[in-house]
Short mmCIF file of C-alpha atoms in Angstrom, two decimals:
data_model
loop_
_atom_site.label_atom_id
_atom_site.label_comp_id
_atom_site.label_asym_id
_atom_site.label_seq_id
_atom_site.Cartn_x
_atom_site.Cartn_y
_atom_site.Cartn_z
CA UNK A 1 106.24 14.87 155.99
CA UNK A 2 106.34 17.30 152.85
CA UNK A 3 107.24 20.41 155.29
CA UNK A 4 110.22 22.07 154.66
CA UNK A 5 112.32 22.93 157.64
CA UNK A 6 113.87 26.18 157.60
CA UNK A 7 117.42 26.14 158.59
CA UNK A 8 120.91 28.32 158.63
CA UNK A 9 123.57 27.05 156.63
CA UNK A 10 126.64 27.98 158.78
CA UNK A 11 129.52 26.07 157.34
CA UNK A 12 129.20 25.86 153.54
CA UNK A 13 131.83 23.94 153.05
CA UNK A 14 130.43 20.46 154.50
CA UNK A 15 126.66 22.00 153.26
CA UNK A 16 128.19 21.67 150.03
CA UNK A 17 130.06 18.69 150.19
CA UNK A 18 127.53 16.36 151.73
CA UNK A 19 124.85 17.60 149.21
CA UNK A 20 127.25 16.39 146.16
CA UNK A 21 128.26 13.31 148.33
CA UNK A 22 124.88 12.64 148.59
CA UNK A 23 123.96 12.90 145.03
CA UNK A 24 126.86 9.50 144.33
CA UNK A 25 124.12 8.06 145.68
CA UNK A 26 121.22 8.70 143.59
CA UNK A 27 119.84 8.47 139.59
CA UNK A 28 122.25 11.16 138.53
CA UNK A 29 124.81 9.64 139.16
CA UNK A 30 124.09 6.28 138.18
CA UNK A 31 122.93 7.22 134.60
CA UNK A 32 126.03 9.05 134.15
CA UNK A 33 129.59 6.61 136.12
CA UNK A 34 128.02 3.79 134.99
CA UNK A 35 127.56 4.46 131.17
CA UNK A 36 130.61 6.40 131.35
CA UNK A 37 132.75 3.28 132.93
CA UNK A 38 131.17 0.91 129.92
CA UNK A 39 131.93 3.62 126.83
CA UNK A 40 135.48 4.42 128.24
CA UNK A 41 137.17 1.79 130.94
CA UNK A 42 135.91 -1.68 130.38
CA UNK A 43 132.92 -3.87 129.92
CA UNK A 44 133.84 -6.26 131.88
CA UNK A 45 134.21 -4.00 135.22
CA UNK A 46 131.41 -2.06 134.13
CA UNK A 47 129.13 -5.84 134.16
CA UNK A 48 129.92 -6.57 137.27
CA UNK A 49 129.27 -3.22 138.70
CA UNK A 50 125.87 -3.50 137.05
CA UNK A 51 125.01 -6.98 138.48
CA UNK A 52 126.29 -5.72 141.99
CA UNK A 53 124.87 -2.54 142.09
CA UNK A 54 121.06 -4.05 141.38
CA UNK A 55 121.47 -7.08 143.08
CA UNK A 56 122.42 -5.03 146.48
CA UNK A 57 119.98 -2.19 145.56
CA UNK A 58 117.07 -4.45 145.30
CA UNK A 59 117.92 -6.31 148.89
CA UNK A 60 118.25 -3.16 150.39
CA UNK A 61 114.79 -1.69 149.23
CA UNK A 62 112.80 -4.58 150.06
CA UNK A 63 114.87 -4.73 153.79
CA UNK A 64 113.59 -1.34 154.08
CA UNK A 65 109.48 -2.28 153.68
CA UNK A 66 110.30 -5.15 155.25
CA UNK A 67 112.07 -4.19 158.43
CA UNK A 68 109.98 -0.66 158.90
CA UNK A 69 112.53 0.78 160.91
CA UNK A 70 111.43 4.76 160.54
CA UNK A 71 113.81 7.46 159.43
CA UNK A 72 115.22 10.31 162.31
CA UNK A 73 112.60 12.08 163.94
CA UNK A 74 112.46 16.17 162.54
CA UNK A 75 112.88 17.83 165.37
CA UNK A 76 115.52 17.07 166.73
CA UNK A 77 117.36 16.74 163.03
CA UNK A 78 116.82 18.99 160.50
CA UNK A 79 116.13 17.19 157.02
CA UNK A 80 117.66 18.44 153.77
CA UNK A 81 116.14 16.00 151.60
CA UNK A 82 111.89 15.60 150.98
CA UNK A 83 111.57 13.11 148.52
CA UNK A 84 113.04 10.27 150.44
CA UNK A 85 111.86 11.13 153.26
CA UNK A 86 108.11 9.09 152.96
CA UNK A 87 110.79 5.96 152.62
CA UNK A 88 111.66 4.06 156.04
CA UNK A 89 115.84 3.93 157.14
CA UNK A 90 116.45 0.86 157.35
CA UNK A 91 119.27 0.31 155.79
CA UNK A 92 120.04 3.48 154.21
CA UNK A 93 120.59 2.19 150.52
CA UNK A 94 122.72 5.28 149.85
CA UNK A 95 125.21 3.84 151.87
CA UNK A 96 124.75 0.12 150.29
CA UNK A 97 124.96 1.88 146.62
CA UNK A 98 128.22 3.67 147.49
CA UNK A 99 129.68 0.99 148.90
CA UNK A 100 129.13 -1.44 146.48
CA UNK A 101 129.60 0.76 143.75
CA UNK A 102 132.83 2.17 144.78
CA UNK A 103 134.41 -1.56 146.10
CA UNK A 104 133.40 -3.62 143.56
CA UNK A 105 134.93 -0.87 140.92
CA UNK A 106 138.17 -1.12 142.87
CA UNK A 107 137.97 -5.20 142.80
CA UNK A 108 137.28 -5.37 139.03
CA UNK A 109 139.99 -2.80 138.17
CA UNK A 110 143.06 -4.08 140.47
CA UNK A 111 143.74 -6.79 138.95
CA UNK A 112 143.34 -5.26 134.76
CA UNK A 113 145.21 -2.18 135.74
CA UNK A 114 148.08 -1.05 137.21
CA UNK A 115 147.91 1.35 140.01
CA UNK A 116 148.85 0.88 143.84
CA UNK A 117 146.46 -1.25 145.50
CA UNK A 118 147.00 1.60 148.30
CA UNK A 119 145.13 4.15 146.16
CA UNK A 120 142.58 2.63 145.20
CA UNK A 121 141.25 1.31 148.24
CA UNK A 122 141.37 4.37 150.23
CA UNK A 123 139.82 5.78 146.99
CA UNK A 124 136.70 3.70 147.62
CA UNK A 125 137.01 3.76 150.97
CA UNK A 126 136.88 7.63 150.95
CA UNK A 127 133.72 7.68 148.38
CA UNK A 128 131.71 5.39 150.44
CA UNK A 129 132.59 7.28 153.53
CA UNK A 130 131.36 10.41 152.51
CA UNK A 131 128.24 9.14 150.94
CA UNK A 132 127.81 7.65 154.05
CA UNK A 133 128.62 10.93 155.98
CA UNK A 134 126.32 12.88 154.24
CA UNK A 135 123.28 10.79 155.16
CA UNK A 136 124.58 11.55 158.41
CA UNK A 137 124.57 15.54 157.77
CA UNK A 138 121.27 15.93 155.71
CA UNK A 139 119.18 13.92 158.71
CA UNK A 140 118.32 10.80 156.31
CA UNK A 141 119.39 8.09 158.24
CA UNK A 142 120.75 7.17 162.17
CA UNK A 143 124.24 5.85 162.24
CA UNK A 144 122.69 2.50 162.61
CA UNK A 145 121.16 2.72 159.37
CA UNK A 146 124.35 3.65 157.84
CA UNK A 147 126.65 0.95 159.21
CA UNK A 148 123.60 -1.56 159.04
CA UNK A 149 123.48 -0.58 154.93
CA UNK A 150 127.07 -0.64 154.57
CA UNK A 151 127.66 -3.86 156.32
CA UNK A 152 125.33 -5.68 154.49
CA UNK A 153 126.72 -4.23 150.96
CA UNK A 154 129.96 -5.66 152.31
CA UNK A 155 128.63 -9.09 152.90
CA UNK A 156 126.51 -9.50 149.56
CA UNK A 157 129.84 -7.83 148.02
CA UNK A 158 132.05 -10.98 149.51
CA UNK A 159 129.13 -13.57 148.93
CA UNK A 160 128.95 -12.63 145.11
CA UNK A 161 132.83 -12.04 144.63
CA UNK A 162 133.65 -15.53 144.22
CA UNK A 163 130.38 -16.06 141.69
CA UNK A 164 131.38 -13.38 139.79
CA UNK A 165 133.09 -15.18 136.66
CA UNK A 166 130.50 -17.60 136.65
CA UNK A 167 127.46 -15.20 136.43
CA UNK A 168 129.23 -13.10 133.55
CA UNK A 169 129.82 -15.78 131.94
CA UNK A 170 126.12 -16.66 131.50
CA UNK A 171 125.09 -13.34 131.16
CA UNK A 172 127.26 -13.34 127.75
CA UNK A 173 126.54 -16.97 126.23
CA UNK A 174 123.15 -18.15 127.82
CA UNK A 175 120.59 -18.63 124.77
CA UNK A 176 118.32 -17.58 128.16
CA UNK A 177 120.04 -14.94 129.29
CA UNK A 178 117.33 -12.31 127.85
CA UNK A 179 114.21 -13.93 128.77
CA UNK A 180 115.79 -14.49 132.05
CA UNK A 181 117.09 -10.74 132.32
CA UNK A 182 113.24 -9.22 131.49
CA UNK A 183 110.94 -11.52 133.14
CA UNK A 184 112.79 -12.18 136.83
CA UNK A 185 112.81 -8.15 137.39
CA UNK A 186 109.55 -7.96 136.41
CA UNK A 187 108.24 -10.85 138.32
CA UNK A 188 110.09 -9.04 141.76
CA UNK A 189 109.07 -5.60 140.80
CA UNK A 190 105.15 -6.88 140.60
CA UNK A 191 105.74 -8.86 143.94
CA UNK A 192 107.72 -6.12 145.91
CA UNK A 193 106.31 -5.67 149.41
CA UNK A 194 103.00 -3.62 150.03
CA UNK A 195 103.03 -0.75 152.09
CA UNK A 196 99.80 1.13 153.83
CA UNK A 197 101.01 3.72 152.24
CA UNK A 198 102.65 5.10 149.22
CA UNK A 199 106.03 5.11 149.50
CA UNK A 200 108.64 5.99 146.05
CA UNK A 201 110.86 2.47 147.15
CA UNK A 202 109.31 0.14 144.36
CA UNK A 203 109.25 2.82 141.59
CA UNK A 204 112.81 3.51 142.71
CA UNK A 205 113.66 -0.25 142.77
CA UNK A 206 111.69 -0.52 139.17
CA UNK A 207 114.39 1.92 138.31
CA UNK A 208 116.94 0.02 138.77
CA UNK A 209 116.32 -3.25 138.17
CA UNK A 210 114.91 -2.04 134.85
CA UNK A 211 117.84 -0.34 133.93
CA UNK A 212 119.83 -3.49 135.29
CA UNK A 213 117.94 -5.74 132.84
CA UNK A 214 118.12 -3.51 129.62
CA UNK A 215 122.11 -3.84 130.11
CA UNK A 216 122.12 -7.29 130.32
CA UNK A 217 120.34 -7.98 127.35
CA UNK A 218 122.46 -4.96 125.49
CA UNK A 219 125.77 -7.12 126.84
CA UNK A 220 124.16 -10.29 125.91
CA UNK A 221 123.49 -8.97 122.30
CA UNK A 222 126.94 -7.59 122.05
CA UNK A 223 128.47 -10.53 122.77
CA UNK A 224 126.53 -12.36 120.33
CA UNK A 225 126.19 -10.48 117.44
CA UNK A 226 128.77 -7.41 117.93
CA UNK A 227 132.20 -8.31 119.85
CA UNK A 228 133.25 -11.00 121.57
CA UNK A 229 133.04 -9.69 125.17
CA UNK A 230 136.11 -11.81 126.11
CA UNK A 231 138.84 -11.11 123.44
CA UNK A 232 137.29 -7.86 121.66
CA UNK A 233 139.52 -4.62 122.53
CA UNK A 234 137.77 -1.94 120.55
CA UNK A 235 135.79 -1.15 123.04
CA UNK A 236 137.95 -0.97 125.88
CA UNK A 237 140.80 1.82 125.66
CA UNK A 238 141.59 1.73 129.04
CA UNK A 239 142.41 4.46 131.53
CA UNK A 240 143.03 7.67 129.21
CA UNK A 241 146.26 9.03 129.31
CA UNK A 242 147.04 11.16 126.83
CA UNK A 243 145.35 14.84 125.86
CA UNK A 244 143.85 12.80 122.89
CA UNK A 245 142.24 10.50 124.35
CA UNK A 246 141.16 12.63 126.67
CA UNK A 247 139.35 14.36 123.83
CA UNK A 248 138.18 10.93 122.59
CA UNK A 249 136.38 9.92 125.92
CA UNK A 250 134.53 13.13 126.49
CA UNK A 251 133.33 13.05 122.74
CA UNK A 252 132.16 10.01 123.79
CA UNK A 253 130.71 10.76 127.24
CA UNK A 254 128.56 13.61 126.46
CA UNK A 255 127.10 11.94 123.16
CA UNK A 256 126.50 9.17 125.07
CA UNK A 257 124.80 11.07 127.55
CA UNK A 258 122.88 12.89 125.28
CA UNK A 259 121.69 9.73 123.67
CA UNK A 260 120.88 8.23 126.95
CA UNK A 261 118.64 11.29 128.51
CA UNK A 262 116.87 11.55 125.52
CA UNK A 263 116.10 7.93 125.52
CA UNK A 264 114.90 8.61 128.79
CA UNK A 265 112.84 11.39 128.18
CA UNK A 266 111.47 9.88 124.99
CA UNK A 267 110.43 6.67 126.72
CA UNK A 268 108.62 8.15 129.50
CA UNK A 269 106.46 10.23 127.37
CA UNK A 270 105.62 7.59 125.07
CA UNK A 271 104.98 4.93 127.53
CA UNK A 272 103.22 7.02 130.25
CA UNK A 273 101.00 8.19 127.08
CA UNK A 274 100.24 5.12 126.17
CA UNK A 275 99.44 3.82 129.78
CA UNK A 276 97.56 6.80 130.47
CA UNK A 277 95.30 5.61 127.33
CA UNK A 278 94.88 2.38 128.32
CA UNK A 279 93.90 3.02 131.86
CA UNK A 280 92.02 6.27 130.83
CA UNK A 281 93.68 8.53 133.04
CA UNK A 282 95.44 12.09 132.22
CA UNK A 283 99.34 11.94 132.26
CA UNK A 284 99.28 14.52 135.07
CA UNK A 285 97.34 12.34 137.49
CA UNK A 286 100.23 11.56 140.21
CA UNK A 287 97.77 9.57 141.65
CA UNK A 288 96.91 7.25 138.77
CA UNK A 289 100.48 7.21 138.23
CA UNK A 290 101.40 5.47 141.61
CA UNK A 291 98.87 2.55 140.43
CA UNK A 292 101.00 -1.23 140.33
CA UNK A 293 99.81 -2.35 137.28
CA UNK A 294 101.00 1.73 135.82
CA UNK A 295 104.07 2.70 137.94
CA UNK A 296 105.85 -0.96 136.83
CA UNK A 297 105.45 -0.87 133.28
CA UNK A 298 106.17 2.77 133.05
CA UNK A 299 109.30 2.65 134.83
CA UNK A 300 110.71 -1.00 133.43
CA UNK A 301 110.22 0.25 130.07
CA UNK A 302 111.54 3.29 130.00
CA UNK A 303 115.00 2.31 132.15
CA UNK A 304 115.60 -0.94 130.60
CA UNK A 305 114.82 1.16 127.19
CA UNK A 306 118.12 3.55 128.82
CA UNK A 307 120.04 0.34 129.77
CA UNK A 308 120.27 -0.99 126.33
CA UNK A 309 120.72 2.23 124.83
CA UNK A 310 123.50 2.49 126.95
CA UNK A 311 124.95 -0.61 125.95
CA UNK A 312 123.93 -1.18 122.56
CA UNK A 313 122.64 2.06 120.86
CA UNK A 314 125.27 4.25 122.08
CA UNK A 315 128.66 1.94 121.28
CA UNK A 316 127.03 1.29 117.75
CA UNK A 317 126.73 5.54 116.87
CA UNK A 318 130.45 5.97 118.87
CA UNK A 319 131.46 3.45 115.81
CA UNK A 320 129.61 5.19 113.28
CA UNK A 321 131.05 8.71 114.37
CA UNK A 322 134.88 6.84 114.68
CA UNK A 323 134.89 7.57 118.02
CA UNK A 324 135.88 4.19 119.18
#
């Protein structure tokens, strides 16, 4: 499974274009629309991207160990992509992340802005396409995996819709909200499914759900103690316009981001340090690393360390350098 194929790019168009549509799919991207949506669009939309985002994440990661449906045989496709590649297919959660992402962005936005409804669901439709086109093109996933994943994102997408107000709305005011936020994830990440062998779906799902529950508490705390989520408008310009504020939300991007992957990088050596001296093992053991009671702490901690960075940290320096 870690072979590389060699292969002969002959169109570099779609070799290019399905490599970057499949990167919408993964941490890159999510560390940098989703911080980028709550600094510069609105916290509301950017919430219930957030709650969508790890609620469908996590079902589709746990479908995967669960169902065991392995990915295409190599030959006949050729495989672009390694590191997944230990994980089963089914559903492809590339194609559950895209759509959810992409839909639920156009949902939360349609009614707060205006823009032709026309737009902005081909827009999503078009993102999620090619996200799921390129798992297509880089020999991921069968096209059953890719409807299957998109279909269910769809249906969790129209089952939460309607429980969307509701579940914001206790996010922001429950005295429980932060308990609640740290110890569920935790409790799912320790129980995820057990494989025979190692596969990176509960670190990735850790990930997430980590980064999910940092957020939560960072919107909780904002709500409380900072602005009032509901009625506060200094943190929500809107859609930039203008050259200015163009200026304004990159200054505020790329600090952000620069806050946020130091965070990252900060946390991991701190925490895997620590872990590594509590279970007596040298950082560089990959092995050790993969342990339960090592791979969950060091990956909760560090992404829900980025997720209230993100939501707290960040918005407090943007003030600080008047960039709100």
């Amino acid at each position: 499974q870690g072979c590389t194929q060699k292969y002969i790019v002959k169109n570099y168009f779609y070799y290019y274009l399905f490599k970057f549509s499949a990167a919408l799919g993964e941490e890159i991207f999510y560390i940098t629309f989703l911080p980028f949506t709550y600094w510069n669009i609105d916290h509301s939309v950017s919430r219930r991207m957030i709650i969508v985002w790890s609620i469908v994440m996590y079902i589709g990661q746990v479908s995967k160990d669960i169902l065991k449906w392995p990915r295409p045989l190599s030959p006949p496709v050729v495989k672009l992509e390694m590191r997944t590649n230990a994980e089963y297919g089914m559903p492809s959660t590339h194609a559950m992340a895209a759509t959810a992402i992409s839909f639920s962005f156009f949902i939360a936005t349609t009614n707060l802005y205006k823009y032709p409804f026309e737009l902005g669901l081909v827009a999503a439709f078009v993102f999620s396409t090619l996200v799921c086109l390129s798992r297509l093109y880089t020999g991921m996933h069968t096209v059953l995996d890719v409807i299957g994943g998109a279909l269910i994102s769809a249906v969790l997408l129209m089952l939460l819709y309607p429980a969307w107000d509701m579940i914001d709305h206790l996010l922001l005011t429950s005295p429980f909200c932060p308990l609640f936020s740290i110890v569920v994830p935790l409790v799912l990440c320790y129980n995820y499914p057990k494989l025979d062998y190692y596969s990176p779906t509960r670190a990735d799902t850790t990930t997430i759900l980590g980064a999910a529950a940092g957020a939560t508490v960072g919107f909780w705390l904002n709500n409380q103690y900072a602005a009032p989520a509901y009625t506060s408008k200094s943190f929500q310009p809107g859609f930039p316009l203008v050259t200015g504020t163009m200026v304004l939300v990159l200054a505020r991007f790329f600090i952000g981001i620069l806050v946020v992957l130091l965070t990252r990088w900060l946390m991991k050596s701190v925490v895997l340090g620590a872990l590594g001296y509590r279970y007596k093992f040298p950082i560089c053991d990959l092995e050790a690393r993969r342990r339960l009671e090592v791979e969950v702490p060091y990956k909760f901690v560090t992404y829900s360390s980025v997720g209230f960075t993100a939501t707290v940290i960040v918005p407090l320096l943007h003030e600080l350098l008047g960039l709100m």
